GROMACS .gro file of C-alpha atoms in nm:
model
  423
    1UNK     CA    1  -0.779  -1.722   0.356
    2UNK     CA    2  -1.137  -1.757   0.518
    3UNK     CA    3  -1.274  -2.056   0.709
    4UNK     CA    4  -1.431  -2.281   0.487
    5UNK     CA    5  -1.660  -2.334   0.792
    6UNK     CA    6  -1.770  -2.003   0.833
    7UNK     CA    7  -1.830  -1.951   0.513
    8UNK     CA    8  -2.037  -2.223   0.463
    9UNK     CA    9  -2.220  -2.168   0.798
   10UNK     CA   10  -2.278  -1.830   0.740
   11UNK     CA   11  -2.422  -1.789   0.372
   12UNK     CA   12  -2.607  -1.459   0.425
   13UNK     CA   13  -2.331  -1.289   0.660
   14UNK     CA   14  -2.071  -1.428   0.363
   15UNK     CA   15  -2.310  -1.213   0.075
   16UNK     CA   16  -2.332  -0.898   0.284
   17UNK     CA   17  -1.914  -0.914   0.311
   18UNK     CA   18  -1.889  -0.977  -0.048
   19UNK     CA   19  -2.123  -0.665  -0.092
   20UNK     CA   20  -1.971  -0.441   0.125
   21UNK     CA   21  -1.648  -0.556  -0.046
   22UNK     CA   22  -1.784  -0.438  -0.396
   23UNK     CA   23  -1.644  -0.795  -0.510
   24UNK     CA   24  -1.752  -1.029  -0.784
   25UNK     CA   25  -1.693  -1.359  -0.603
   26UNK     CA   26  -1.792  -1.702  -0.723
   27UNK     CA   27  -2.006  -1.797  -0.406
   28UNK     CA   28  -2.192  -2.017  -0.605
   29UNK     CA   29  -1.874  -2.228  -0.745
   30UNK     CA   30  -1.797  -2.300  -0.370
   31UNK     CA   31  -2.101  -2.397  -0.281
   32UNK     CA   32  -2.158  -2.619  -0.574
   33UNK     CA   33  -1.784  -2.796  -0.524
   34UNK     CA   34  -1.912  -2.827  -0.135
   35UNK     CA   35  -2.207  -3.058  -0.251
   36UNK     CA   36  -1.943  -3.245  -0.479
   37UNK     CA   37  -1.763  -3.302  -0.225
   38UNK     CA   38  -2.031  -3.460   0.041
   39UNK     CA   39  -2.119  -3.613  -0.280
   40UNK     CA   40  -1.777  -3.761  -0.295
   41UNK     CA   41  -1.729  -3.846   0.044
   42UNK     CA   42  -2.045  -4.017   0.120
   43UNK     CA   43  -1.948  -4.250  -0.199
   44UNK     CA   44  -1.591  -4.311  -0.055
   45UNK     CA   45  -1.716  -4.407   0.331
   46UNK     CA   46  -1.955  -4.634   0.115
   47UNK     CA   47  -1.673  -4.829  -0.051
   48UNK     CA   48  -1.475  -4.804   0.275
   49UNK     CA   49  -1.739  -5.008   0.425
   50UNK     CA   50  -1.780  -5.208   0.097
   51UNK     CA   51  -1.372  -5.305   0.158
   52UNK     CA   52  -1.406  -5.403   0.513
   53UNK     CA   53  -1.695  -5.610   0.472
   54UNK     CA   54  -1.557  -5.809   0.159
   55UNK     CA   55  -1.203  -5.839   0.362
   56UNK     CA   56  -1.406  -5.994   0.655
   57UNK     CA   57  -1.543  -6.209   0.428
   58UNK     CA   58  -1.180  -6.315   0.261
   59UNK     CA   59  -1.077  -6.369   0.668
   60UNK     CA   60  -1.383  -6.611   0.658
   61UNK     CA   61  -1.368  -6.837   0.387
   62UNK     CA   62  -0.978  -6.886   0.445
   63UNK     CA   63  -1.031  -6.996   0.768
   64UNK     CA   64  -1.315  -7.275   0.680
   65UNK     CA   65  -1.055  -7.349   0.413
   66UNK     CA   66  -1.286  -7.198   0.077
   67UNK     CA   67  -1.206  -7.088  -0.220
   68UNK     CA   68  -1.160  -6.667  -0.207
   69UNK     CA   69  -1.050  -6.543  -0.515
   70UNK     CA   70  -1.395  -6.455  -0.619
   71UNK     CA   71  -1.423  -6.170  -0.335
   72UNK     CA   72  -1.053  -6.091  -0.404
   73UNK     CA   73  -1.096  -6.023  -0.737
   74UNK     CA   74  -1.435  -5.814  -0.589
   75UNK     CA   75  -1.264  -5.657  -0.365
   76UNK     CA   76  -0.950  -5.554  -0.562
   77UNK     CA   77  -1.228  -5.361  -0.783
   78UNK     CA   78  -1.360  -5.195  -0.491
   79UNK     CA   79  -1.005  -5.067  -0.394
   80UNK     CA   80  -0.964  -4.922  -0.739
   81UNK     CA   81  -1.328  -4.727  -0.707
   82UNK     CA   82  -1.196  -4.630  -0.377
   83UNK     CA   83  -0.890  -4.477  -0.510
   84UNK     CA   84  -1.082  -4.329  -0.798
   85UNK     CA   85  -1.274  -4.173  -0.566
   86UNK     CA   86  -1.003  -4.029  -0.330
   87UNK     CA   87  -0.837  -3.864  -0.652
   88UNK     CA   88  -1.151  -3.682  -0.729
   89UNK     CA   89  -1.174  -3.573  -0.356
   90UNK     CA   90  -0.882  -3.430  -0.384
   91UNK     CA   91  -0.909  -3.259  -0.704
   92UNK     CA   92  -1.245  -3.078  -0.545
   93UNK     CA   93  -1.083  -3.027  -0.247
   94UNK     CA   94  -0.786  -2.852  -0.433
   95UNK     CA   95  -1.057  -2.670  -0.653
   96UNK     CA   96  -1.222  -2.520  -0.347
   97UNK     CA   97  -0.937  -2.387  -0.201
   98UNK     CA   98  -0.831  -2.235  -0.510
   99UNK     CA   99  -1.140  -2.053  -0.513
  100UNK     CA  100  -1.073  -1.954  -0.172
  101UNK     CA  101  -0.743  -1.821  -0.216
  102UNK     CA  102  -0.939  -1.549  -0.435
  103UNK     CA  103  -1.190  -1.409  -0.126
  104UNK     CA  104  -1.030  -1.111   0.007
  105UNK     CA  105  -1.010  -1.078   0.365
  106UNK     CA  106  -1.376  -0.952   0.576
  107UNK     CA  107  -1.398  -0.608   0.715
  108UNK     CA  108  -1.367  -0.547   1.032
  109UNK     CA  109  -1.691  -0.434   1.196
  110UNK     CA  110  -1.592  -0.044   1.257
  111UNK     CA  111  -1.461   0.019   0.858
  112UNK     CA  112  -1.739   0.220   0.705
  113UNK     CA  113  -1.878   0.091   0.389
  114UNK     CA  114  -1.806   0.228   0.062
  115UNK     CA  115  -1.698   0.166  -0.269
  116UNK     CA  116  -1.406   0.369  -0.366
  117UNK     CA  117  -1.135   0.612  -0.181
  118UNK     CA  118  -1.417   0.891  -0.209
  119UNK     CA  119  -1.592   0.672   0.057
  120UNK     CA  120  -1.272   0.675   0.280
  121UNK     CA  121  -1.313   0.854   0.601
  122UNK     CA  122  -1.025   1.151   0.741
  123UNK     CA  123  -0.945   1.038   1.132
  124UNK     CA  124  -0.740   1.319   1.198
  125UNK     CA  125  -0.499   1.584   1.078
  126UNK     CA  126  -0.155   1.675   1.226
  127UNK     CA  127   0.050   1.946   1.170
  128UNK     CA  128   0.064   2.339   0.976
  129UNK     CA  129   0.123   2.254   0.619
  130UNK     CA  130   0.424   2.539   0.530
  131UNK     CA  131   0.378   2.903   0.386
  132UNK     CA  132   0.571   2.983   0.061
  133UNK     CA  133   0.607   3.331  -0.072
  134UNK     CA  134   0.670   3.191  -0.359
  135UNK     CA  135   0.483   2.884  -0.606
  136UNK     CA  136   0.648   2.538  -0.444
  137UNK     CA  137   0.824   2.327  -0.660
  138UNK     CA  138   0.754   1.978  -0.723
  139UNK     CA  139   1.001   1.735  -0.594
  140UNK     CA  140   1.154   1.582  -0.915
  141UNK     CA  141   1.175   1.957  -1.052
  142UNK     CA  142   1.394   2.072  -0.744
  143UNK     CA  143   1.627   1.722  -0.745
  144UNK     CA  144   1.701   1.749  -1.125
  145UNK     CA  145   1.720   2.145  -1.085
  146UNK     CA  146   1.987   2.067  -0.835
  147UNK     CA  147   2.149   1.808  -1.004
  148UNK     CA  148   2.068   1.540  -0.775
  149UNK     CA  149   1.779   1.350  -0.940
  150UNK     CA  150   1.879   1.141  -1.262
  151UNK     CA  151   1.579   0.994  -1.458
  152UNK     CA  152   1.745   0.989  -1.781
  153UNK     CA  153   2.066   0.858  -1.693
  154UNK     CA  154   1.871   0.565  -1.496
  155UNK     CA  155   1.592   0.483  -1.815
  156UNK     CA  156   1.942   0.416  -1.981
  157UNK     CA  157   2.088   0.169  -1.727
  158UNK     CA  158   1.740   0.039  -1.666
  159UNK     CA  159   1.441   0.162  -1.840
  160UNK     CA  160   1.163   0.419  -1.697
  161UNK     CA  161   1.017   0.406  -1.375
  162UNK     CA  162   1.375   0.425  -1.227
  163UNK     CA  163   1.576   0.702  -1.073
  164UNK     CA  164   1.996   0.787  -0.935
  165UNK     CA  165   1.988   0.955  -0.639
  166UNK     CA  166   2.339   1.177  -0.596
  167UNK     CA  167   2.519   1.340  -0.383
  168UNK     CA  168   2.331   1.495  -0.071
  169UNK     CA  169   1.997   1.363  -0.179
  170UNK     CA  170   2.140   0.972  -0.189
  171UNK     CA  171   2.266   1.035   0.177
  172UNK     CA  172   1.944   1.182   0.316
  173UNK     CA  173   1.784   0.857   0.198
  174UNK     CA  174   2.075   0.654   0.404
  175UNK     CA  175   1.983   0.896   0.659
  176UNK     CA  176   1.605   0.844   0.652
  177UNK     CA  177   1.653   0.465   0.680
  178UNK     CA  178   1.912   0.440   0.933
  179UNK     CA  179   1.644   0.737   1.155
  180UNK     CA  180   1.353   0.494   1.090
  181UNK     CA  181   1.543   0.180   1.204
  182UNK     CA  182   1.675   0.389   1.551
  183UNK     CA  183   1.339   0.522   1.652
  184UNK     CA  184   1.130   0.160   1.565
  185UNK     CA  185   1.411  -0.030   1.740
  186UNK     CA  186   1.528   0.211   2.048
  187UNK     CA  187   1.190   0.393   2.086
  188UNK     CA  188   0.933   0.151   2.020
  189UNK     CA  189   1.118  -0.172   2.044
  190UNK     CA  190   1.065  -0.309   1.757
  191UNK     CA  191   1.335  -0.624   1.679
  192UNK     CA  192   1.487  -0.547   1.353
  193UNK     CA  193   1.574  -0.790   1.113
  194UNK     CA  194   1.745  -0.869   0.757
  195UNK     CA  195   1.541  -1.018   0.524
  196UNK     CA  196   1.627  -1.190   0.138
  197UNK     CA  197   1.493  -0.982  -0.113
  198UNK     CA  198   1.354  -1.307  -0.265
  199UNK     CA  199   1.123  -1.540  -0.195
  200UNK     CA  200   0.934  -1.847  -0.269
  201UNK     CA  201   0.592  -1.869  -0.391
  202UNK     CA  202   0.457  -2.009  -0.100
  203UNK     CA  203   0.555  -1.693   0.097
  204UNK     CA  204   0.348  -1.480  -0.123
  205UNK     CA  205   0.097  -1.736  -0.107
  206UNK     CA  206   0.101  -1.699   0.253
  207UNK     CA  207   0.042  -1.286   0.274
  208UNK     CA  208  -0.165  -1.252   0.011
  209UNK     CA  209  -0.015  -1.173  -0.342
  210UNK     CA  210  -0.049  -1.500  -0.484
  211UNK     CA  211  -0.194  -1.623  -0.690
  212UNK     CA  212  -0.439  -1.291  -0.716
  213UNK     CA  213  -0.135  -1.051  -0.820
  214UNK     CA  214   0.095  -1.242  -1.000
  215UNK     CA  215   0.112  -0.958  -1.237
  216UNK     CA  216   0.257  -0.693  -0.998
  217UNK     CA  217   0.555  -0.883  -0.913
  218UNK     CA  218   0.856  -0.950  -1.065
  219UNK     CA  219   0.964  -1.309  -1.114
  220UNK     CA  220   1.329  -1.465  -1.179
  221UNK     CA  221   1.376  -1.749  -1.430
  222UNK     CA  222   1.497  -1.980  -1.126
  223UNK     CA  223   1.097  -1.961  -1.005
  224UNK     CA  224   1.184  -1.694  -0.692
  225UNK     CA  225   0.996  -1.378  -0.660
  226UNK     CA  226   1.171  -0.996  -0.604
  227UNK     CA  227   0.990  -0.882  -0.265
  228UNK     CA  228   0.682  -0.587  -0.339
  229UNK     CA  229   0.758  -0.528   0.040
  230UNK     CA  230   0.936  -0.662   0.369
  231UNK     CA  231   0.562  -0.770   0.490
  232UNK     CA  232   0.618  -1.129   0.248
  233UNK     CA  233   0.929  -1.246   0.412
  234UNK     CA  234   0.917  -1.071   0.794
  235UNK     CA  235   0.562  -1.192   0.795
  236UNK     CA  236   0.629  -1.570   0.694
  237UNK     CA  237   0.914  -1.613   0.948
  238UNK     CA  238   0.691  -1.839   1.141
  239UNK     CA  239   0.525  -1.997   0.856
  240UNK     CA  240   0.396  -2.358   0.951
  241UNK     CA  241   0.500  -2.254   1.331
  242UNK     CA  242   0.322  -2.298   1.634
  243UNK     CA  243   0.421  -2.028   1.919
  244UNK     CA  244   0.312  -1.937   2.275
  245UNK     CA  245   0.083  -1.726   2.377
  246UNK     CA  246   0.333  -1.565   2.616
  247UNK     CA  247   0.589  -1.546   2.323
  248UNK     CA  248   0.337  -1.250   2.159
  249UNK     CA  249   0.323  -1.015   2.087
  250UNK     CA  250   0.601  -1.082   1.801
  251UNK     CA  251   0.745  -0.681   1.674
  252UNK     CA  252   0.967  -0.655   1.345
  253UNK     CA  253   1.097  -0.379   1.179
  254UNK     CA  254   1.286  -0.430   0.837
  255UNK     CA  255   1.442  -0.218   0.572
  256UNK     CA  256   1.412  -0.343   0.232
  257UNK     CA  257   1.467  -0.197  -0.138
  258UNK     CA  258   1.098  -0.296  -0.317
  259UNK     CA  259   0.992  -0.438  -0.652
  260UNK     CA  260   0.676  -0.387  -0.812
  261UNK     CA  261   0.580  -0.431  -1.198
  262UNK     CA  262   0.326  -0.141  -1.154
  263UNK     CA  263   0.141  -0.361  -1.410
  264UNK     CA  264  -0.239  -0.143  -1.321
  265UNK     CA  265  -0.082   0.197  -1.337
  266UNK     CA  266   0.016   0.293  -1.684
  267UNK     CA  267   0.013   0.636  -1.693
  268UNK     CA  268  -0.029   0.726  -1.359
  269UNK     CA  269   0.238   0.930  -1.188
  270UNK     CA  270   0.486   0.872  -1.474
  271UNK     CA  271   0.729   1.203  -1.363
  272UNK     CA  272   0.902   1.134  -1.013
  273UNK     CA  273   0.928   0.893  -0.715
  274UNK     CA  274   0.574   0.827  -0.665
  275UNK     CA  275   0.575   0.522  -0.863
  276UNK     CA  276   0.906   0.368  -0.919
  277UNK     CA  277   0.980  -0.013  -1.015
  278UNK     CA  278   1.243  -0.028  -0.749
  279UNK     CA  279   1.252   0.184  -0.390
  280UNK     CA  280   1.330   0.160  -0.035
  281UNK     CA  281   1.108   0.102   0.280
  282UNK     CA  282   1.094   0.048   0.652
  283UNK     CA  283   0.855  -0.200   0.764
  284UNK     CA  284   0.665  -0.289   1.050
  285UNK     CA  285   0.529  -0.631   1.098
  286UNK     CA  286   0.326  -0.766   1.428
  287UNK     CA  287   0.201  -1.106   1.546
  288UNK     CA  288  -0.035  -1.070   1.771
  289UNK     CA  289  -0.282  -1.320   1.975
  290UNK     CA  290  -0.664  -1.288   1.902
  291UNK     CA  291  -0.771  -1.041   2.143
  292UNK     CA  292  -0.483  -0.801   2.102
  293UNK     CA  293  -0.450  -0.701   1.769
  294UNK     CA  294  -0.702  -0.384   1.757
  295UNK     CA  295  -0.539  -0.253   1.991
  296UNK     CA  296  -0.178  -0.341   1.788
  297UNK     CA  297  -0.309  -0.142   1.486
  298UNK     CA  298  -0.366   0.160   1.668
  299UNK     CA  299  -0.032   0.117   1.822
  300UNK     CA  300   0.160   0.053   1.502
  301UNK     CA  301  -0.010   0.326   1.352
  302UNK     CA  302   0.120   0.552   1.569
  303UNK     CA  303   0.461   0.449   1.581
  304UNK     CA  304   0.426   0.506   1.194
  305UNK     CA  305   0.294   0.841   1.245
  306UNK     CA  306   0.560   0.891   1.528
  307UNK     CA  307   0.841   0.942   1.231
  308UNK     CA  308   0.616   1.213   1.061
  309UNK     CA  309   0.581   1.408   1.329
  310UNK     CA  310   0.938   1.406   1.439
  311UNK     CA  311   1.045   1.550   1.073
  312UNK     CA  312   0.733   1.780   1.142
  313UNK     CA  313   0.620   1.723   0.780
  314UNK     CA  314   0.237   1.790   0.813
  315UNK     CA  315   0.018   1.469   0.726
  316UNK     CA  316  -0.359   1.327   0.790
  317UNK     CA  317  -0.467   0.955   0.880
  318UNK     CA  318  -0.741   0.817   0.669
  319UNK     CA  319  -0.884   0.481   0.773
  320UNK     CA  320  -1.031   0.295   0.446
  321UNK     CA  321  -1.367   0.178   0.342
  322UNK     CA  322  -1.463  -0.139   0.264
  323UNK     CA  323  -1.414  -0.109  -0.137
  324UNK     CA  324  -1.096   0.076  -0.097
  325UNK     CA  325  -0.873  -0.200   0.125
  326UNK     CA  326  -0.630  -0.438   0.045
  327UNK     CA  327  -0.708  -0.795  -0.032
  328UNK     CA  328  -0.565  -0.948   0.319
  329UNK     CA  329  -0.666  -0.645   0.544
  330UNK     CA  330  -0.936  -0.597   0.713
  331UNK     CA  331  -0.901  -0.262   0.878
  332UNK     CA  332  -0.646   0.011   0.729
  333UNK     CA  333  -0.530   0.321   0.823
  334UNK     CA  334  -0.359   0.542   0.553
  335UNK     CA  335  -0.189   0.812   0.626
  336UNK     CA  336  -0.109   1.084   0.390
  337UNK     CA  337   0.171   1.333   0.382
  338UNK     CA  338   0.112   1.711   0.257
  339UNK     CA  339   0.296   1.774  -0.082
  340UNK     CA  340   0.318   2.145  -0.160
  341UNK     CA  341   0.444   2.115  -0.487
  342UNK     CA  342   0.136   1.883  -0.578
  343UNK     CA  343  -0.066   2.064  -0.325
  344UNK     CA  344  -0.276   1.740  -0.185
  345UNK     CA  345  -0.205   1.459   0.022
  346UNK     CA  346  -0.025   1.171  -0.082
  347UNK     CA  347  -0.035   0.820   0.102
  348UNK     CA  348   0.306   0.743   0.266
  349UNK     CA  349   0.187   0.461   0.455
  350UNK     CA  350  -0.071   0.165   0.511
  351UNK     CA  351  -0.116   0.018   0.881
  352UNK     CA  352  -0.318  -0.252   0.832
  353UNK     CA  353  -0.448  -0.569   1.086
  354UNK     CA  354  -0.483  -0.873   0.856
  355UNK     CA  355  -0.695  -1.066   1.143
  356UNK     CA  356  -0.641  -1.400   1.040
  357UNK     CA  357  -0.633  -1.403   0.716
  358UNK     CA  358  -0.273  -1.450   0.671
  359UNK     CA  359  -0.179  -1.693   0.924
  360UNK     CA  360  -0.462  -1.885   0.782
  361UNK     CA  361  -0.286  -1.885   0.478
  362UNK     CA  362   0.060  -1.976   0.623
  363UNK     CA  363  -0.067  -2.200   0.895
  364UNK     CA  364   0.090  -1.965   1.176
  365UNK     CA  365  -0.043  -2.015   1.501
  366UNK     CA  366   0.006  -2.016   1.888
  367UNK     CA  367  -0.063  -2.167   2.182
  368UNK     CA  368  -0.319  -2.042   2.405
  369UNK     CA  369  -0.242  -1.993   2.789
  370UNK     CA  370  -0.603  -2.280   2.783
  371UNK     CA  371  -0.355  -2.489   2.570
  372UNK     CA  372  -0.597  -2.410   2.236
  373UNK     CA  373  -0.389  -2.368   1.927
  374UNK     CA  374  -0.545  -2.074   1.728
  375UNK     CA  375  -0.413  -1.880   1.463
  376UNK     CA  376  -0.191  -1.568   1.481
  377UNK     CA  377  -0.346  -1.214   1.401
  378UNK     CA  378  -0.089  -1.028   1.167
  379UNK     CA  379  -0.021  -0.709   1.108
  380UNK     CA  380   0.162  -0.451   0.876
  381UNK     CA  381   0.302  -0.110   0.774
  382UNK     CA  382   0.517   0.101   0.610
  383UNK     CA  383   0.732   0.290   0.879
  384UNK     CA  384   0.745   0.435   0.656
  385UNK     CA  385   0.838   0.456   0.248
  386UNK     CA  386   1.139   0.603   0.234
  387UNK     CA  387   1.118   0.742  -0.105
  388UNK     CA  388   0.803   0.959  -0.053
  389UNK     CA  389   0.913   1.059   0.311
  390UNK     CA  390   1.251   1.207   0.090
  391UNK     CA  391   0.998   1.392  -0.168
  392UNK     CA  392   0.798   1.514   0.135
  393UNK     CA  393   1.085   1.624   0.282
  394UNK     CA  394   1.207   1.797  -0.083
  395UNK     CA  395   0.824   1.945  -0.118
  396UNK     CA  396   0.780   2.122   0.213
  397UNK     CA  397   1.193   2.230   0.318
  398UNK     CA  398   1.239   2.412  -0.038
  399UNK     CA  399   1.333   2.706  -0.044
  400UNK     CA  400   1.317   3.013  -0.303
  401UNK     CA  401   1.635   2.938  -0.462
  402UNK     CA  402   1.580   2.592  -0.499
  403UNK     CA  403   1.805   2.469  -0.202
  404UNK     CA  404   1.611   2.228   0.058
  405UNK     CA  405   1.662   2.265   0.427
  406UNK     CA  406   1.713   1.943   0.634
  407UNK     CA  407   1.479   1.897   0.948
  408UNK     CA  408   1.687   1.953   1.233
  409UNK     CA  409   1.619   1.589   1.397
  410UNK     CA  410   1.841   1.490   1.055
  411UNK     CA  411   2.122   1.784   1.048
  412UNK     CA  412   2.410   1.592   1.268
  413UNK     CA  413   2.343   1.305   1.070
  414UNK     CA  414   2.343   1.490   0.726
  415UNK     CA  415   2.676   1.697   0.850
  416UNK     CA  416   2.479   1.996   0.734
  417UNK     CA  417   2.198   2.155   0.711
  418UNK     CA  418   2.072   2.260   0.377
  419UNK     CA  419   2.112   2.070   0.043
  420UNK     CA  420   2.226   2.323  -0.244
  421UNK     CA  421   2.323   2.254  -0.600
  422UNK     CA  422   2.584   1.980  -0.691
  423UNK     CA  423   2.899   2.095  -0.842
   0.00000   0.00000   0.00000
């Protein structure tokens, strides 16, 4: 969420943001429920002074012994104006901040302005993407070819938008998760932890997807939410928290299955594992003081890039324009894995630095080594999703026949090294 203060201090600085945004925000609404509210609050000190001056009075004509009840009965009517007026501050107050929960988060000063992916910028690529002799299969092709891929079988226990994994390819997922986990954890020391699955509306509240994208997640009838990703809960562990300054930087990683309604994407990558309803993820999560977390994006980045490059699956890092990001970041870095089969780049992950947006949001902050509480600077990203990291790994290891070779980081963990045709 954005300071109220800035905002209104800023009016011209708050336009160019919403421009460079390409948002349709109601900047007038806020400042409108702003003037209410002076409106409001001016009346309310009135009465406030109105209430002492008639219970002075009250103190006075008791003690010379004088009939009262004529201010009383003034000043009880004052007390109900003033309580009038307190419920209407609040409702204004609650109004504004509902508007507020709506502004997505302002760029960061180096994220080049555009309006859609187009405008995106390529940071760097990494990797040879792999010669076939042949025409590369795509990924749902080669698991149902060989046998390990179930769509059908799933729409039937569940509906579309599902998948089984068997066999081999359900291990090298295991695999993938459990390889994630070791290198975030023993490489880059990342504290892993176990998450629920659900949550609370005030911990989507807190990162973002509430109450803006309701419709993306998936709620039970007992009011919790299914997770869209381990950033809602690893994120909100010190919701309402202060920390120290000395206690930061804060380093999570967490594997979670993910939920998401896909509600915007009908029709949009219906064959495969590109868009499923349900699928698996490593996440990394920072808190960060002030100064430190441009410097933490880079870093997480590359610890997210780190796994890429150690299953040598050839991939480029994009970082996002202005129109393009996510409502709580401002300053992403995508980076895209090379899919033979579909012959382009696909994103894998998001690294993003939320600034203060989020802790804003959850009321997260720390300590500084002056003694000045100020919020926390979070941070996120996928380390990555395990699901497209699996078709990458189907897409660019295939070979004539169908079989897929496993990178050798993953063969001792596999217990083999090529995944042929179930029996």
């Amino acid at each position: 969420m954005l300071d109220i203060k800035w905002v209104l201090n800023n009016i011209d600085d708050v336009k160019d943001y919403i421009t460079k945004r390409n948002a349709d925000l109601p900047l007038d609404q806020i400042l409108q429920f702003n003037d209410d509210r002076k409106k409001l609050q001016q009346e309310f000190d009135e009465l406030r002074a109105l209430q002492n001056q008639k219970s002075k009075e009250i103190s006075l004509l008791k003690k010379e012994k004088k009939d009262a009840q004529f201010v009383i009965d003034e000043m009880q009517s004052v007390a109900v104006a003033v309580k009038e007026v307190g419920a209407k501050q609040s409702e204004i107050e609650n109004q504004l901040k509902d508007i507020l929960l709506t502004f997505p988060n302002v760029p960061h000063q180096s994220v080049p302005i555009g309006k859609s992916e187009a405008d995106n910028q390529e940071v760097l690529q990494w990797g040879d993407k792999p010669f076939f002799s042949f025409k590369p299969k795509e990924h749902w092709e080669l698991g149902e070819n060989l046998g390990l891929l179930d769509f059908e079988r799933a729409a039937k226990l569940a509906g579309s938008r599902f998948a089984i994994y068997r066999g081999a390819l359900a291990k090298l997922e295991r695999v993938l998760i459990n390889f994630m986990l070791d290198v975030q954890t023993n490489e880059h020391h990342y504290e892993e932890v176990m998450t629920p699955f659900l949550v609370n509306a005030d911990s989507l509240m807190g990162t973002g997807q509430l109450p803006k994208f309701e419709e993306d997640l998936f709620k039970t009838t007992m009011g919790y939410y299914l997770i869209p990703t381990a950033e809602v809960p690893v994120t909100n562990i010190y919701r309402g928290e202060m920390l120290k300054e000395e206690a930061l930087p804060k380093k999570f990683c967490s594997f979670t299955p993910c939920f998401r309604s896909e509600a915007g994407s009908y029709g949009k990558d219906v064959k495969g594992l590109i868009r499923q309803h349900q699928f698996n993820k490593v996440e990394l999560v920072t808190l960060c003081a002030v100064e430190k977390s441009d410097s933490e994006l880079e870093t997480l980045t590359q610890n997210a890039e780190k796994i890429l490059q150690l299953l040598n699956l050839a991939y480029r890092k994009v970082v996002l324009c202005t129109g393009d990001m996510g409502f709580s970041a401002a300053k992403t870095y995508d980076l895209e894995v090379w899919l033979p089969g579909q012959n382009q780049y696909r994103e894998i992950s998001s690294c993003s630095n939320c600034t203060d947006f989020q802790a804003r949001r959850m009321n997260t902050r720390y300590k500084s080594k002056e003694g000045k509480p100020q919020f926390v600077h979070t941070l996120n990203g996928s380390g990555l999703a395990v699901g497209r990291t699996l078709i990458a790994i189907l897409e660019n290891y295939q070979q004539e026949d169908g079989s897929i070779r496993i990178p050798p980081i993953l063969q001792e963990a596999m217990g083999c090294s090529i995944i042929t045709k179930i029996q």
